mmCIF file of C-alpha atoms and ligand atoms in Angstrom:
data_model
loop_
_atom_site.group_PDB
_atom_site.id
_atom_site.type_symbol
_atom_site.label_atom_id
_atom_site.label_comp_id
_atom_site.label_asym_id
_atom_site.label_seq_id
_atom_site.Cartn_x
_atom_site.Cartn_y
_atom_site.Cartn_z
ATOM 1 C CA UNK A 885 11.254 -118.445 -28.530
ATOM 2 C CA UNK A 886 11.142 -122.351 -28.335
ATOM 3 C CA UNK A 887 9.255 -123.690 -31.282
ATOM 4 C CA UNK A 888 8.204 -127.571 -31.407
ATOM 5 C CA UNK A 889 8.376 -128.413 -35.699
ATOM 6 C CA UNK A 890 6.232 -131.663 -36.596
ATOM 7 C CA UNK A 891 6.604 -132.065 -40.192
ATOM 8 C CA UNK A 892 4.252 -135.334 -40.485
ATOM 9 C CA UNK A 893 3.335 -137.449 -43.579
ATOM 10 C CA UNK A 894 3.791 -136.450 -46.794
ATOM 11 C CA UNK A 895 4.692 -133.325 -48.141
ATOM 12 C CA UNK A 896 4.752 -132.029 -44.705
ATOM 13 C CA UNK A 897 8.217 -131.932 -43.875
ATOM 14 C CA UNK A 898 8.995 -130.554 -47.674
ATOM 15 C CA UNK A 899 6.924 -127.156 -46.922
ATOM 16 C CA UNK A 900 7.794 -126.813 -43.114
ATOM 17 C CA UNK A 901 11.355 -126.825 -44.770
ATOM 18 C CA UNK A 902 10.611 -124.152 -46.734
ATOM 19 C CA UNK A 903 8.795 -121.942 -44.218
ATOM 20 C CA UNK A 904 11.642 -122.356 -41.872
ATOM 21 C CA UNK A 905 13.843 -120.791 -44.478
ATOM 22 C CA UNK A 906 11.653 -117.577 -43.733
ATOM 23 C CA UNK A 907 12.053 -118.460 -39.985
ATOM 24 C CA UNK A 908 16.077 -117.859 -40.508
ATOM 25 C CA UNK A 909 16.253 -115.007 -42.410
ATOM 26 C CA UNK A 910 13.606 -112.624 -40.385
ATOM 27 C CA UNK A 911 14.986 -113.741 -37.453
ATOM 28 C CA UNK A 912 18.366 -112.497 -38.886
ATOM 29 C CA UNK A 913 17.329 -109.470 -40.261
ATOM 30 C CA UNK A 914 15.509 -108.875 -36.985
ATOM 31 C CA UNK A 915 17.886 -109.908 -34.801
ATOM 32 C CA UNK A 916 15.950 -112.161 -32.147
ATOM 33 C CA UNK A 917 16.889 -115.891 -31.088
ATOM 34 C CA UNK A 918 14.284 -119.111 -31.360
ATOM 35 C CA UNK A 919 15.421 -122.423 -30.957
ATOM 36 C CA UNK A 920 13.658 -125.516 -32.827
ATOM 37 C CA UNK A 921 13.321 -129.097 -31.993
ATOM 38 C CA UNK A 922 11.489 -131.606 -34.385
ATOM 39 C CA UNK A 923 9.005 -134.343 -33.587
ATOM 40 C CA UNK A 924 8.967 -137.237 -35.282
ATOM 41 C CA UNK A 925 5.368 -137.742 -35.079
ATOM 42 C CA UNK A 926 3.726 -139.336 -38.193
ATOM 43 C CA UNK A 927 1.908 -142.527 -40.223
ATOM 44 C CA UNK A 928 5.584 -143.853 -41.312
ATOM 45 C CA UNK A 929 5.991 -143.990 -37.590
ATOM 46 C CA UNK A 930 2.954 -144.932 -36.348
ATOM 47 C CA UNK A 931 3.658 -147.831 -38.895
ATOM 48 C CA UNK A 932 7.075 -148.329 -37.679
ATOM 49 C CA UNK A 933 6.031 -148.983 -34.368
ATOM 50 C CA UNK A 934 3.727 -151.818 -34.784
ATOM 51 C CA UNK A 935 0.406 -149.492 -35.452
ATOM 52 C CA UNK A 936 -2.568 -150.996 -37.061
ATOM 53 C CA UNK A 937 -3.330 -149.324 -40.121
ATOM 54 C CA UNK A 938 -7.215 -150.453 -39.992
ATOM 55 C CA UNK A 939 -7.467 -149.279 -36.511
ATOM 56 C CA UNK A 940 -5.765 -147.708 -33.753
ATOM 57 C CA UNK A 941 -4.302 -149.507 -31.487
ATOM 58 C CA UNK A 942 -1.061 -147.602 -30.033
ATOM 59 C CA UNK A 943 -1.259 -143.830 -29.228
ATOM 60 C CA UNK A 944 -0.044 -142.057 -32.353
ATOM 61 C CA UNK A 945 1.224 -139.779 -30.128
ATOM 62 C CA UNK A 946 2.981 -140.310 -26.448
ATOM 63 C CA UNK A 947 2.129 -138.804 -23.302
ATOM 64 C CA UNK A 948 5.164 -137.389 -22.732
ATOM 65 C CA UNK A 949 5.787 -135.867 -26.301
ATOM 66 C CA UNK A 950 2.597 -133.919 -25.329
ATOM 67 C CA UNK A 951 3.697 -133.408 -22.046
ATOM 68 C CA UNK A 952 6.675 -131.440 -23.810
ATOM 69 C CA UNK A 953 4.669 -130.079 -26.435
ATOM 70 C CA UNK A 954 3.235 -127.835 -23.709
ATOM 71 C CA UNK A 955 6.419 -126.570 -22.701
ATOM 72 C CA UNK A 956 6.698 -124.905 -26.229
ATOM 73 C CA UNK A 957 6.159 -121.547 -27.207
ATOM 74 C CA UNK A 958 4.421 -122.549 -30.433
ATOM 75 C CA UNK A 959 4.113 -125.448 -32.489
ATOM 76 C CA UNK A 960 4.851 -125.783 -36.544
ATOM 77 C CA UNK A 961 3.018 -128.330 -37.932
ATOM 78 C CA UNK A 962 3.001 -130.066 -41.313
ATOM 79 C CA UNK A 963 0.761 -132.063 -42.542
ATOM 80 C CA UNK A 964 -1.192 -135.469 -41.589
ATOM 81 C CA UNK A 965 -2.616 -137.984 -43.486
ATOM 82 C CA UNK A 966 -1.168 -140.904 -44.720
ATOM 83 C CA UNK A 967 -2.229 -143.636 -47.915
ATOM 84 C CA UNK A 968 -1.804 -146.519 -45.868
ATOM 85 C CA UNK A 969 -3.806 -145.859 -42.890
ATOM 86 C CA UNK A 970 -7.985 -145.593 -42.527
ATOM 87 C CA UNK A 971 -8.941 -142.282 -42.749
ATOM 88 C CA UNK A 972 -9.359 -140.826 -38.765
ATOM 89 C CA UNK A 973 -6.454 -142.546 -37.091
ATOM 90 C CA UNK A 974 -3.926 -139.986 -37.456
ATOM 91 C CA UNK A 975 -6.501 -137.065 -37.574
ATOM 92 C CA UNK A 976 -8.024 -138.431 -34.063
ATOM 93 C CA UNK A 977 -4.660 -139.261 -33.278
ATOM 94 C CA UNK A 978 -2.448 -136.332 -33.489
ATOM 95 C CA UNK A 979 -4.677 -133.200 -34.938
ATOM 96 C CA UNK A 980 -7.843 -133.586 -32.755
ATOM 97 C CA UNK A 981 -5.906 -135.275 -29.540
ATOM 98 C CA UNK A 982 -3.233 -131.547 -29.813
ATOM 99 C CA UNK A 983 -6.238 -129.468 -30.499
ATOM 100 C CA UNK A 984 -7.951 -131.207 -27.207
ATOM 101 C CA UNK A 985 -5.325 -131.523 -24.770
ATOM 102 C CA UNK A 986 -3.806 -128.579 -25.479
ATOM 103 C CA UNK A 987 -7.246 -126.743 -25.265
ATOM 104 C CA UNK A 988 -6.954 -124.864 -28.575
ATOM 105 C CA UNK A 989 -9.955 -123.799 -28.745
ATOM 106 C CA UNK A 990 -9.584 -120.920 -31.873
ATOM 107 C CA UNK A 991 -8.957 -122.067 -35.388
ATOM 108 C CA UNK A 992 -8.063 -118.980 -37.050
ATOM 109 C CA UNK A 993 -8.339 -118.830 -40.720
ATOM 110 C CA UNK A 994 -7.054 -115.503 -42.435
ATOM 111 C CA UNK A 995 -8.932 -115.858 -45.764
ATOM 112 C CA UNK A 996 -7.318 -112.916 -48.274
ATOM 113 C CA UNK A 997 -6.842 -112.672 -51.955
ATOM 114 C CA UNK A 998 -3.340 -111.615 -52.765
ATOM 115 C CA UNK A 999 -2.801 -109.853 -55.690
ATOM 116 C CA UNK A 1000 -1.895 -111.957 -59.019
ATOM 117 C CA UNK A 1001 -3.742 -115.151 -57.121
ATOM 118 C CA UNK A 1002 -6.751 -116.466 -59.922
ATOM 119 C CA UNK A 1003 -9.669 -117.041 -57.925
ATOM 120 C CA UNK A 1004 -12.552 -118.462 -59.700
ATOM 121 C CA UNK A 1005 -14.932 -115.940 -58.610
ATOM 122 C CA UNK A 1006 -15.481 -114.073 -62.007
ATOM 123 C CA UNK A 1007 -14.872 -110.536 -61.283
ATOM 124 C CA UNK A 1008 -13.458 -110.621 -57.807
ATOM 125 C CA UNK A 1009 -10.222 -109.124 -56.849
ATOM 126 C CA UNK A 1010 -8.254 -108.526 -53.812
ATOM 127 C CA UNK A 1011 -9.923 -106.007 -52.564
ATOM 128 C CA UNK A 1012 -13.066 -108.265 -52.440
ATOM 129 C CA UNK A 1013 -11.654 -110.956 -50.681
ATOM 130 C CA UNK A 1014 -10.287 -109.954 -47.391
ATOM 131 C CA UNK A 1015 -12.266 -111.687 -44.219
ATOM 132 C CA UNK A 1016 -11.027 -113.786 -41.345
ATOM 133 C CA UNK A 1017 -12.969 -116.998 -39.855
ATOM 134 C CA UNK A 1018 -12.836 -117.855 -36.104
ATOM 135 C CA UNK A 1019 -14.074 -121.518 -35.858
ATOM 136 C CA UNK A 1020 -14.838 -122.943 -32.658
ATOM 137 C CA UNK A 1021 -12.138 -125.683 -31.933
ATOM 138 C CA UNK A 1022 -12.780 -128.022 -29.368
ATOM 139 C CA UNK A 1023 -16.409 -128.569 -29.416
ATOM 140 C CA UNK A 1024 -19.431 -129.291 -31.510
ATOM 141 C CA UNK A 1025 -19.763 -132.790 -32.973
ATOM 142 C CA UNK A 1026 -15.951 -133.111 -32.949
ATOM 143 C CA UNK A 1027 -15.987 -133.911 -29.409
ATOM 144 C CA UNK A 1028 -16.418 -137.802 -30.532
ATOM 145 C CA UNK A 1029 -19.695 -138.196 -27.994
ATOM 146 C CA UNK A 1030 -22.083 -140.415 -29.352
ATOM 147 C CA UNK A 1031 -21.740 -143.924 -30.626
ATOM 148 C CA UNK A 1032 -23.596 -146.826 -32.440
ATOM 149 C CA UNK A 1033 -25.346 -150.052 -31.705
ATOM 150 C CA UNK A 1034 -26.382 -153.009 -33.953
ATOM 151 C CA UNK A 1035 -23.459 -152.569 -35.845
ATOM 152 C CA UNK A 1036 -23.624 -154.171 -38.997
ATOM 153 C CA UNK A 1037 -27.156 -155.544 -38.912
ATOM 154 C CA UNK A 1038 -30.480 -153.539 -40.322
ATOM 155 C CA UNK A 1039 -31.239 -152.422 -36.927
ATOM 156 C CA UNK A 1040 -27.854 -149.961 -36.841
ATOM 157 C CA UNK A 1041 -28.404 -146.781 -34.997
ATOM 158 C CA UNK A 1042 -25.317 -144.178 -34.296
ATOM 159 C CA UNK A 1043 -25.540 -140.739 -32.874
ATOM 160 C CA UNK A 1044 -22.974 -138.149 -33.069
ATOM 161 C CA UNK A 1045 -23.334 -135.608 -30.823
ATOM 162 C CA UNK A 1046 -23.178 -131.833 -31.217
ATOM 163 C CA UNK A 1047 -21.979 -130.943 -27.532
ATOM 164 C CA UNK A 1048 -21.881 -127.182 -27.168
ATOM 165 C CA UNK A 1049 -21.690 -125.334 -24.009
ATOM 166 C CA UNK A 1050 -22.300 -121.837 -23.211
ATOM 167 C CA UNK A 1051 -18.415 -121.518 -21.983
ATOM 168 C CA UNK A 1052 -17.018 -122.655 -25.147
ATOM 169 C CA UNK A 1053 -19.144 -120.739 -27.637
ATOM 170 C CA UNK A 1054 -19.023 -117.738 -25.281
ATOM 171 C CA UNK A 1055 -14.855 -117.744 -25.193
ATOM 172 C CA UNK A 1056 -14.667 -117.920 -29.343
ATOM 173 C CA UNK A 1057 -17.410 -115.113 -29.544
ATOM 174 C CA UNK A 1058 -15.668 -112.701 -27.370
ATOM 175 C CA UNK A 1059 -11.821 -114.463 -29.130
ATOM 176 C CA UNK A 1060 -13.924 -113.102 -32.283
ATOM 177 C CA UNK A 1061 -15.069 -109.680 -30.989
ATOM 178 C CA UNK A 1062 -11.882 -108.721 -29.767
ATOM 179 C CA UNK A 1063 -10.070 -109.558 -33.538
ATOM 180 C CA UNK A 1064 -13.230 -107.585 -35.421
ATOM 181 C CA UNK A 1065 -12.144 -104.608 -32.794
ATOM 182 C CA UNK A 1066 -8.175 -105.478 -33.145
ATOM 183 C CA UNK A 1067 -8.899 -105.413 -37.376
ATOM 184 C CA UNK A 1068 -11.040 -102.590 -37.161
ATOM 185 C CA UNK A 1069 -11.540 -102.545 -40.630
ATOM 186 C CA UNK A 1070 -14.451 -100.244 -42.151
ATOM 187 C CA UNK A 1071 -16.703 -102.963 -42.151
ATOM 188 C CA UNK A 1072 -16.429 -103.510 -38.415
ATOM 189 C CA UNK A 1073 -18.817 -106.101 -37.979
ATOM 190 C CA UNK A 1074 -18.655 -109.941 -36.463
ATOM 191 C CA UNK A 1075 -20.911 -112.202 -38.440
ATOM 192 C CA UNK A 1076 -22.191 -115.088 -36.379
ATOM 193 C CA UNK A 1077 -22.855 -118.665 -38.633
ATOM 194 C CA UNK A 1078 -25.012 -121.128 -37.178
ATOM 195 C CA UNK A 1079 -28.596 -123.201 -38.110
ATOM 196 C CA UNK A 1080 -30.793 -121.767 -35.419
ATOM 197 C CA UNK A 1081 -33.295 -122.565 -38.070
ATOM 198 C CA UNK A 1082 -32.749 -126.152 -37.275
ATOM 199 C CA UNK A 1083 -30.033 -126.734 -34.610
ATOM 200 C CA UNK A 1084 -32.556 -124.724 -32.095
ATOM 201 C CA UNK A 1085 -30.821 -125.764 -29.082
ATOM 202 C CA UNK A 1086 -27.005 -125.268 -29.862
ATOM 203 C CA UNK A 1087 -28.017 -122.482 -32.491
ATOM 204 C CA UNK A 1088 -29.719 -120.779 -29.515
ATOM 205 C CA UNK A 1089 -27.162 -121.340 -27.221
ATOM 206 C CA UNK A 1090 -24.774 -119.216 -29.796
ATOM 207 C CA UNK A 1091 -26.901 -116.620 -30.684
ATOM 208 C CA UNK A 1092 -27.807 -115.460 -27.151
ATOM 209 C CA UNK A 1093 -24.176 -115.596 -26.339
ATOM 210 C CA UNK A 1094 -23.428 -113.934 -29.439
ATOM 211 C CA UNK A 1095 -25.829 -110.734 -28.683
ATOM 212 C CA UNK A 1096 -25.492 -110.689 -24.852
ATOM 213 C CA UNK A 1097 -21.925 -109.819 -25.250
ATOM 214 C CA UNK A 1098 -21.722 -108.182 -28.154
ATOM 215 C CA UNK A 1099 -24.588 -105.433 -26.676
ATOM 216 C CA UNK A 1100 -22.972 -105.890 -23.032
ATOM 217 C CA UNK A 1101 -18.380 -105.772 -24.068
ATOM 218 C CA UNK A 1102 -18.624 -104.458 -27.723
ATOM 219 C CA UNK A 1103 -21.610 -101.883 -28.298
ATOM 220 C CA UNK A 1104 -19.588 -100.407 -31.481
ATOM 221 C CA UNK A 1105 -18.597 -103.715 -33.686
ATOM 222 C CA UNK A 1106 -21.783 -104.660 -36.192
ATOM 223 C CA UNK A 1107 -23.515 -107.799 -35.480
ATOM 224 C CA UNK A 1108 -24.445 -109.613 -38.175
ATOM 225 C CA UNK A 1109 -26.004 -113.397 -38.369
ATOM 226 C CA UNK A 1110 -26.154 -115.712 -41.616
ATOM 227 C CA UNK A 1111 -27.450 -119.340 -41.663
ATOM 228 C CA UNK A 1112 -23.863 -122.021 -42.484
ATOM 229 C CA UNK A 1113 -26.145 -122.679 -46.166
ATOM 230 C CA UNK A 1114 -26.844 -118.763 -46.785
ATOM 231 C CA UNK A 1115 -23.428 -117.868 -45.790
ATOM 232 C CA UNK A 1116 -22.199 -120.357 -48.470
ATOM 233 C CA UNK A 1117 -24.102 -118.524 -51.049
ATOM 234 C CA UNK A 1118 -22.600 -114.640 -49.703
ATOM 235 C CA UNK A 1119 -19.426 -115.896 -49.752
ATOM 236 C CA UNK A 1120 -19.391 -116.887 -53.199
ATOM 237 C CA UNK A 1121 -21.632 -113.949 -54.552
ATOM 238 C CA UNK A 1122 -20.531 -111.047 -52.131
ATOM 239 C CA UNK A 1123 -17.716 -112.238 -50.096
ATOM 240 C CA UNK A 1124 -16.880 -108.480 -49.444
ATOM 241 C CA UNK A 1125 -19.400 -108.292 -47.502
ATOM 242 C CA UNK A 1126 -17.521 -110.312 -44.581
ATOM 243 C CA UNK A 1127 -15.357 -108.845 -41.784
ATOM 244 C CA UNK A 1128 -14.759 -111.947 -39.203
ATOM 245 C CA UNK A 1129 -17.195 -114.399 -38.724
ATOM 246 C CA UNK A 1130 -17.218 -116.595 -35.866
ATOM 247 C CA UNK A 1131 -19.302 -120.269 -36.128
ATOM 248 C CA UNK A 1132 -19.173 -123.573 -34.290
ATOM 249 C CA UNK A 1133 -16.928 -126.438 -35.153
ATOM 250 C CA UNK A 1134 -18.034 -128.614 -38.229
ATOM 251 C CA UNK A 1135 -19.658 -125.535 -40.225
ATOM 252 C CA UNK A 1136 -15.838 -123.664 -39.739
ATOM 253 C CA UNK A 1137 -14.493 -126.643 -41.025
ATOM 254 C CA UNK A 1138 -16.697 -126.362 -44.088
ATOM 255 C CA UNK A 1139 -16.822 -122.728 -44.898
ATOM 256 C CA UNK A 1140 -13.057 -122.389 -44.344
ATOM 257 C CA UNK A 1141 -12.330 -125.050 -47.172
ATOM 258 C CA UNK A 1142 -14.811 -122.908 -49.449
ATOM 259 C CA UNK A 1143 -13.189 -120.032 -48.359
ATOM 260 C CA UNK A 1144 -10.117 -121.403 -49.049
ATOM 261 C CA UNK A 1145 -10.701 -121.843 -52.884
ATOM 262 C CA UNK A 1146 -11.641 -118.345 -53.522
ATOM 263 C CA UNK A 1147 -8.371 -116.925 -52.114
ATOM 264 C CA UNK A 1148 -6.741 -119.141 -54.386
ATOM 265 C CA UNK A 1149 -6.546 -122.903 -53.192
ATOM 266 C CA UNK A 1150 -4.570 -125.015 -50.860
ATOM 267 C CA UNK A 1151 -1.535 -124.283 -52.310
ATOM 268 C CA UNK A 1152 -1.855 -120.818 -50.110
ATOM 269 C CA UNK A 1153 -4.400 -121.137 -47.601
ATOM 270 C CA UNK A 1154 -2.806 -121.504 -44.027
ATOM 271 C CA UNK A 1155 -4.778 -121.515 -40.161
ATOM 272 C CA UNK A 1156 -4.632 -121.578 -36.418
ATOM 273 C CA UNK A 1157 -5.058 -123.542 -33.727
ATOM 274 C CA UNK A 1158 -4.834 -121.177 -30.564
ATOM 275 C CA UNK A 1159 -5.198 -121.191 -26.946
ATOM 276 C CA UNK A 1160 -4.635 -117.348 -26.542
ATOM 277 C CA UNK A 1161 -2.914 -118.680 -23.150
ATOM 278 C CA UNK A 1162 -1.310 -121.298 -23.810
ATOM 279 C CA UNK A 1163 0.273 -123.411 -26.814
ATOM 280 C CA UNK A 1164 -0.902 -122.422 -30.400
ATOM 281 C CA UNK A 1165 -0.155 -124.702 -33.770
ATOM 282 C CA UNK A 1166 -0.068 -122.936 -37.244
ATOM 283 C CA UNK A 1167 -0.032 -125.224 -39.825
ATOM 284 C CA UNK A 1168 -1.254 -125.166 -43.936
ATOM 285 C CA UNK A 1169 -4.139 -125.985 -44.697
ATOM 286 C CA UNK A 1170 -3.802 -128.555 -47.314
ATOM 287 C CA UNK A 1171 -2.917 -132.346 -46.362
ATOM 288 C CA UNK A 1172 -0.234 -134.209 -46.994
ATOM 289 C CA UNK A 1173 -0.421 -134.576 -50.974
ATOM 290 C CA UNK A 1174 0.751 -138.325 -51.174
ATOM 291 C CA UNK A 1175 0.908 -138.036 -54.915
ATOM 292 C CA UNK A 1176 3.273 -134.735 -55.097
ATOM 293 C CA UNK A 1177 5.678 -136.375 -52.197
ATOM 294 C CA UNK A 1178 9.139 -136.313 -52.675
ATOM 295 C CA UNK A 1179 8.769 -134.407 -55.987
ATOM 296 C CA UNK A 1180 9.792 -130.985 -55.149
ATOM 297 C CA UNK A 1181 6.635 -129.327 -56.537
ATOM 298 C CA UNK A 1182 4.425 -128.891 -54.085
ATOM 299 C CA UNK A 1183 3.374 -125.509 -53.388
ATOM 300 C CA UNK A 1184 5.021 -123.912 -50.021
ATOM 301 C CA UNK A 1185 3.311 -120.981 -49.808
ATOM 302 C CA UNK A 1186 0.642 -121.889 -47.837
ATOM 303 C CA UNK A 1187 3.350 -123.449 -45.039
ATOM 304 C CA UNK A 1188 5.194 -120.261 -44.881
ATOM 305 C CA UNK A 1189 2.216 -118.486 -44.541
ATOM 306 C CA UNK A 1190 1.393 -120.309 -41.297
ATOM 307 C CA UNK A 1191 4.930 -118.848 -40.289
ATOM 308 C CA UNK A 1192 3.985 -115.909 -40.744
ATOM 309 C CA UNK A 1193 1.255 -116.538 -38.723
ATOM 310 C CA UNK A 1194 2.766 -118.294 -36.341
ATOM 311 C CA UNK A 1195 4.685 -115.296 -35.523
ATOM 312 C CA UNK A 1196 2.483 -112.296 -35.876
ATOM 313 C CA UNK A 1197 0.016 -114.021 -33.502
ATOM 314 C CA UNK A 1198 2.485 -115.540 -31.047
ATOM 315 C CA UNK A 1199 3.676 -112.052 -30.966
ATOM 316 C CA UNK A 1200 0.124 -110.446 -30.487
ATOM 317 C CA UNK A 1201 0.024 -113.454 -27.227
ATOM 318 C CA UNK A 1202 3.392 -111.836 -25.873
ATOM 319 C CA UNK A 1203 2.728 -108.598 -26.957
ATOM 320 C CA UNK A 1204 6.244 -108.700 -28.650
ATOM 321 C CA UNK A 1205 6.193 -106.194 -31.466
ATOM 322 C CA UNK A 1206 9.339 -107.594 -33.359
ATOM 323 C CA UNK A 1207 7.350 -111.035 -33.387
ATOM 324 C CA UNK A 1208 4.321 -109.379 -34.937
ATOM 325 C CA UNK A 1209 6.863 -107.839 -37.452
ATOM 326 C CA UNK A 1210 8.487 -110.851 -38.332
ATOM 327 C CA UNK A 1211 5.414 -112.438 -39.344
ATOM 328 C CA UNK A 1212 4.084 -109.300 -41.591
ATOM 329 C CA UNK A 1213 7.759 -109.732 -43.303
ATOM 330 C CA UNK A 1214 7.319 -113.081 -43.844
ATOM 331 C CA UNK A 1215 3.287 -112.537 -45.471
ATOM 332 C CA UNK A 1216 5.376 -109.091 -47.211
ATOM 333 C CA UNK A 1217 7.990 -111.226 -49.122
ATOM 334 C CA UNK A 1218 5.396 -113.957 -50.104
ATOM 335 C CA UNK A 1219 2.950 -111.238 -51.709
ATOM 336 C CA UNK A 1220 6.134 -110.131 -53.648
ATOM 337 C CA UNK A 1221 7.198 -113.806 -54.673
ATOM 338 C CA UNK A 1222 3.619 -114.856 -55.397
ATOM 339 C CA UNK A 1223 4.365 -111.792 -58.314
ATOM 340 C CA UNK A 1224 6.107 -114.163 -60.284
ATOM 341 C CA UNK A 1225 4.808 -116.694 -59.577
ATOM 342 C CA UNK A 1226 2.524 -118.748 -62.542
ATOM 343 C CA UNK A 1227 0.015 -120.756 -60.397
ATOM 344 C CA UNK A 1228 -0.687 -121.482 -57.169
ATOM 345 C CA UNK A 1229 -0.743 -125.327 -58.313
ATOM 346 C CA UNK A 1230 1.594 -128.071 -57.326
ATOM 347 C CA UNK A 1231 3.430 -128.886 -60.260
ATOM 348 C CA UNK A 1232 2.482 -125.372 -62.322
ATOM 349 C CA UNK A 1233 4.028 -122.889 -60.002
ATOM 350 C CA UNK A 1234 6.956 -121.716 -62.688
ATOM 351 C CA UNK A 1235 9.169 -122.755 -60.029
ATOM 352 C CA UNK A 1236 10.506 -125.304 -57.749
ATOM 353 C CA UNK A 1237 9.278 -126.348 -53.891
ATOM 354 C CA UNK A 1238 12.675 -125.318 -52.770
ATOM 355 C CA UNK A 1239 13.362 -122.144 -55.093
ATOM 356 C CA UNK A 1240 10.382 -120.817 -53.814
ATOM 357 C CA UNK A 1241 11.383 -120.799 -50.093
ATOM 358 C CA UNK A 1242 14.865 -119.244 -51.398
ATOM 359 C CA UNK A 1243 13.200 -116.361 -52.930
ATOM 360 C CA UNK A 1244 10.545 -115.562 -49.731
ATOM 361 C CA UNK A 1245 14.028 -115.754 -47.599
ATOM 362 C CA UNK A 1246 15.451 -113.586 -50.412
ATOM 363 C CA UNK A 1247 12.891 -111.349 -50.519
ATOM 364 C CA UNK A 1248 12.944 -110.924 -46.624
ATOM 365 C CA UNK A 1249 16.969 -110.217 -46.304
ATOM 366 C CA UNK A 1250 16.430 -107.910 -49.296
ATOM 367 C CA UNK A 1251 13.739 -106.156 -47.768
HETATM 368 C C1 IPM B 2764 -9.118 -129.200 -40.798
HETATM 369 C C2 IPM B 2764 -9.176 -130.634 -41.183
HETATM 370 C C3 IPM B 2764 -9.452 -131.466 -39.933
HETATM 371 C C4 IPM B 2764 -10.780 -131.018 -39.360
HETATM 372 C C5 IPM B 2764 -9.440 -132.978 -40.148
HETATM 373 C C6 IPM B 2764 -8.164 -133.440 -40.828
HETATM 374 C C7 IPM B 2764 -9.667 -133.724 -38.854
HETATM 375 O O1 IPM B 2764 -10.139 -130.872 -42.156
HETATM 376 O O2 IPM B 2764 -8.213 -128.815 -40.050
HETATM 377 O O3 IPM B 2764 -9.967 -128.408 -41.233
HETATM 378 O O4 IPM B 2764 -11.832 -131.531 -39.755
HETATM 379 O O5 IPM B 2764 -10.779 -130.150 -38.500
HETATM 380 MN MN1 MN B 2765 -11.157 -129.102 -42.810
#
């Protein structure tokens, strides 16, 4: 296995550190081979080399380095987002531009409560917060169609456009069905997030989809539909009611922050993004954490999590069963360090960045 590592800005390079720790010692105790190479793709470079901080004007990342990026089994990514450069230059430039050209079109997001994580839903526990989200990746209004005219004078219109096409809601419905029927938890059931209320074009578009194949390829999962505002309200005041829910682009990227705060923050939360064919990227979910940088506090679970991930799924793509094993191990050993653990918060964990990606590796070799 061939992995491509990209720690980026910030504390990205500190955590991918730590989850490669994990890498090591499963892949010891399981005896298979990888091999790693890093990319130095970040701000600090993108700075380096001349970039405009205000507005891009070099590619952040080259056309080669993504023409090798495809030649990878998987790709471990940090984080991006750095202080000194306007906010969409590096996420255009490297996280949208991989997602795009490399035609990820999942982002999976496991959301689950592990036990001894404080979520601030009063009277939740872990068996109460256990659903997955499959967000549409490549579409929606991240596309970047639309545009604006009369800049800067009263007359300024801009339009952002939600492009949605049957193909690409159709492939993340049936990615979604097939992981509700993969799961098959008790629940059993695919809950589809939209506005159809509103959005009656690209809302429609998804719901047919959603119905035609569920009734046509999966007569015996649940379907199950809940408006992106209603959902935010279930997911705070019943969020064992969810299974997997599939939705389009932006209202993923909402609900899955949300989400992310009732299984316990940033500091654990880790997604997805996956061409089922072709090359995936697991990465945390937090950013880059300017302020904690360099500090050895930052909280690595969520980053070894993602290797976890990153292995369990590449696994399920190669139907390698010692892949899928490695990654359980890995999420294993961080349930048992997350034990003794005191927080979840940079800064308040009880321990050390590094000393917590010796005890996961620990815990794995002990295992
Ligand atoms: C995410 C992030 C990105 C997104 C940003 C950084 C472009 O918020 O992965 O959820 O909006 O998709
Ligand atoms: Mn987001």
């Amino acid at each position: 296995m061939r992995i491509a590592v990209i720690g980026g800005d910030g504390t990205g390079p500190e955590v991918v550190a730590e989850g490669l720790k994990s890498l090591t010692a499963v892949s010891k105790k399981l005896s298979f081979d990888y091999v790693l190479k890093n990319f130095d793709i970040s701000g600090d470079r993108y700075l380096a080399s001349g970039g405009d901080p205000n507005k891009q004007s070099i590619p952040v990342i080259d056309d080669d380095e993504i023409a090798e990026l495809r030649t990878f089994d998987a790709i471990y990514l940090g984080a991006v987002g750095h202080p000194k450069i306007a906010p969409g230059i590096l996420e255009k430039g490297v996280l949208l531009r991989l997602r795009f050209e490399l035609d990820q079109y999942i982002n999976l997001r496991p959301v689950r409560l592990y036990p001894n994580v404080p979520t601030p839903l009063k009277d939740k526990t872990s068996k109460d917060i256990d659903f997955i989200v499959v967000r549409e990746n490549t579409e929606g209004i991240y596309t970047g169609m639309g545009g604006v005219q009369y800049k800067g004078t009263p007359q300024e219109v801009s339009t952002q456009v939600n492009c949605t096409t049957r193909f690409g809601a159709e492939r993340a419905i049936r990615y979604a069905f097939d992981l509700t029927r993969r799961r098959n938890s008790p629940r059993r059931m695919l809950t589809l997030v939209h506005k159809t209320n509103v959005l009656t074009f690209a809302g429609d578009t998804w719901f047919r989809a959603f119905h035609e194949i569920g009734q046509r390829d999966y007569p015996e999962i649940k379907r199950d539909y809940n408006h992106v505002d209603a959902c935010c309200m279930w997911m705070i005041k019943n969020p064992e009611f969810y299974d997997v829910i599939v939705t389009d682009n932006i209202f993923g990227d909402i609900i899955t922050d949300l989400a992310a705060m009732i299984q316990g923050g940033l500091g654990v939360a880790a997604g997805g993004n996956i061409n089922p064919r072709g090359v995936s990227m697991y990465e945390p979910m937090g950013g880059s954490a300017p302020k904690y940088t360099g500090q050895n506090v930052i909280n690595p679970v969520a980053a070894i999590n993602a290797m976890s991930m990153l292995l369990s799924e590449t696994g399920n793509q190669k139907s390698d069963k010692k892949l899928i094993d490695a990654g359980n191990r890995i999420e294993q050993a961080v349930m048992s360090v997350i034990a003794k653990m005191q927080s979840q918060n940079a800064g308040k964990m009880g321990y050390a960045t590094t000393q917590i990606g010796d005890m996961v590796a620990e815990a794995i070799k002990k295992a």
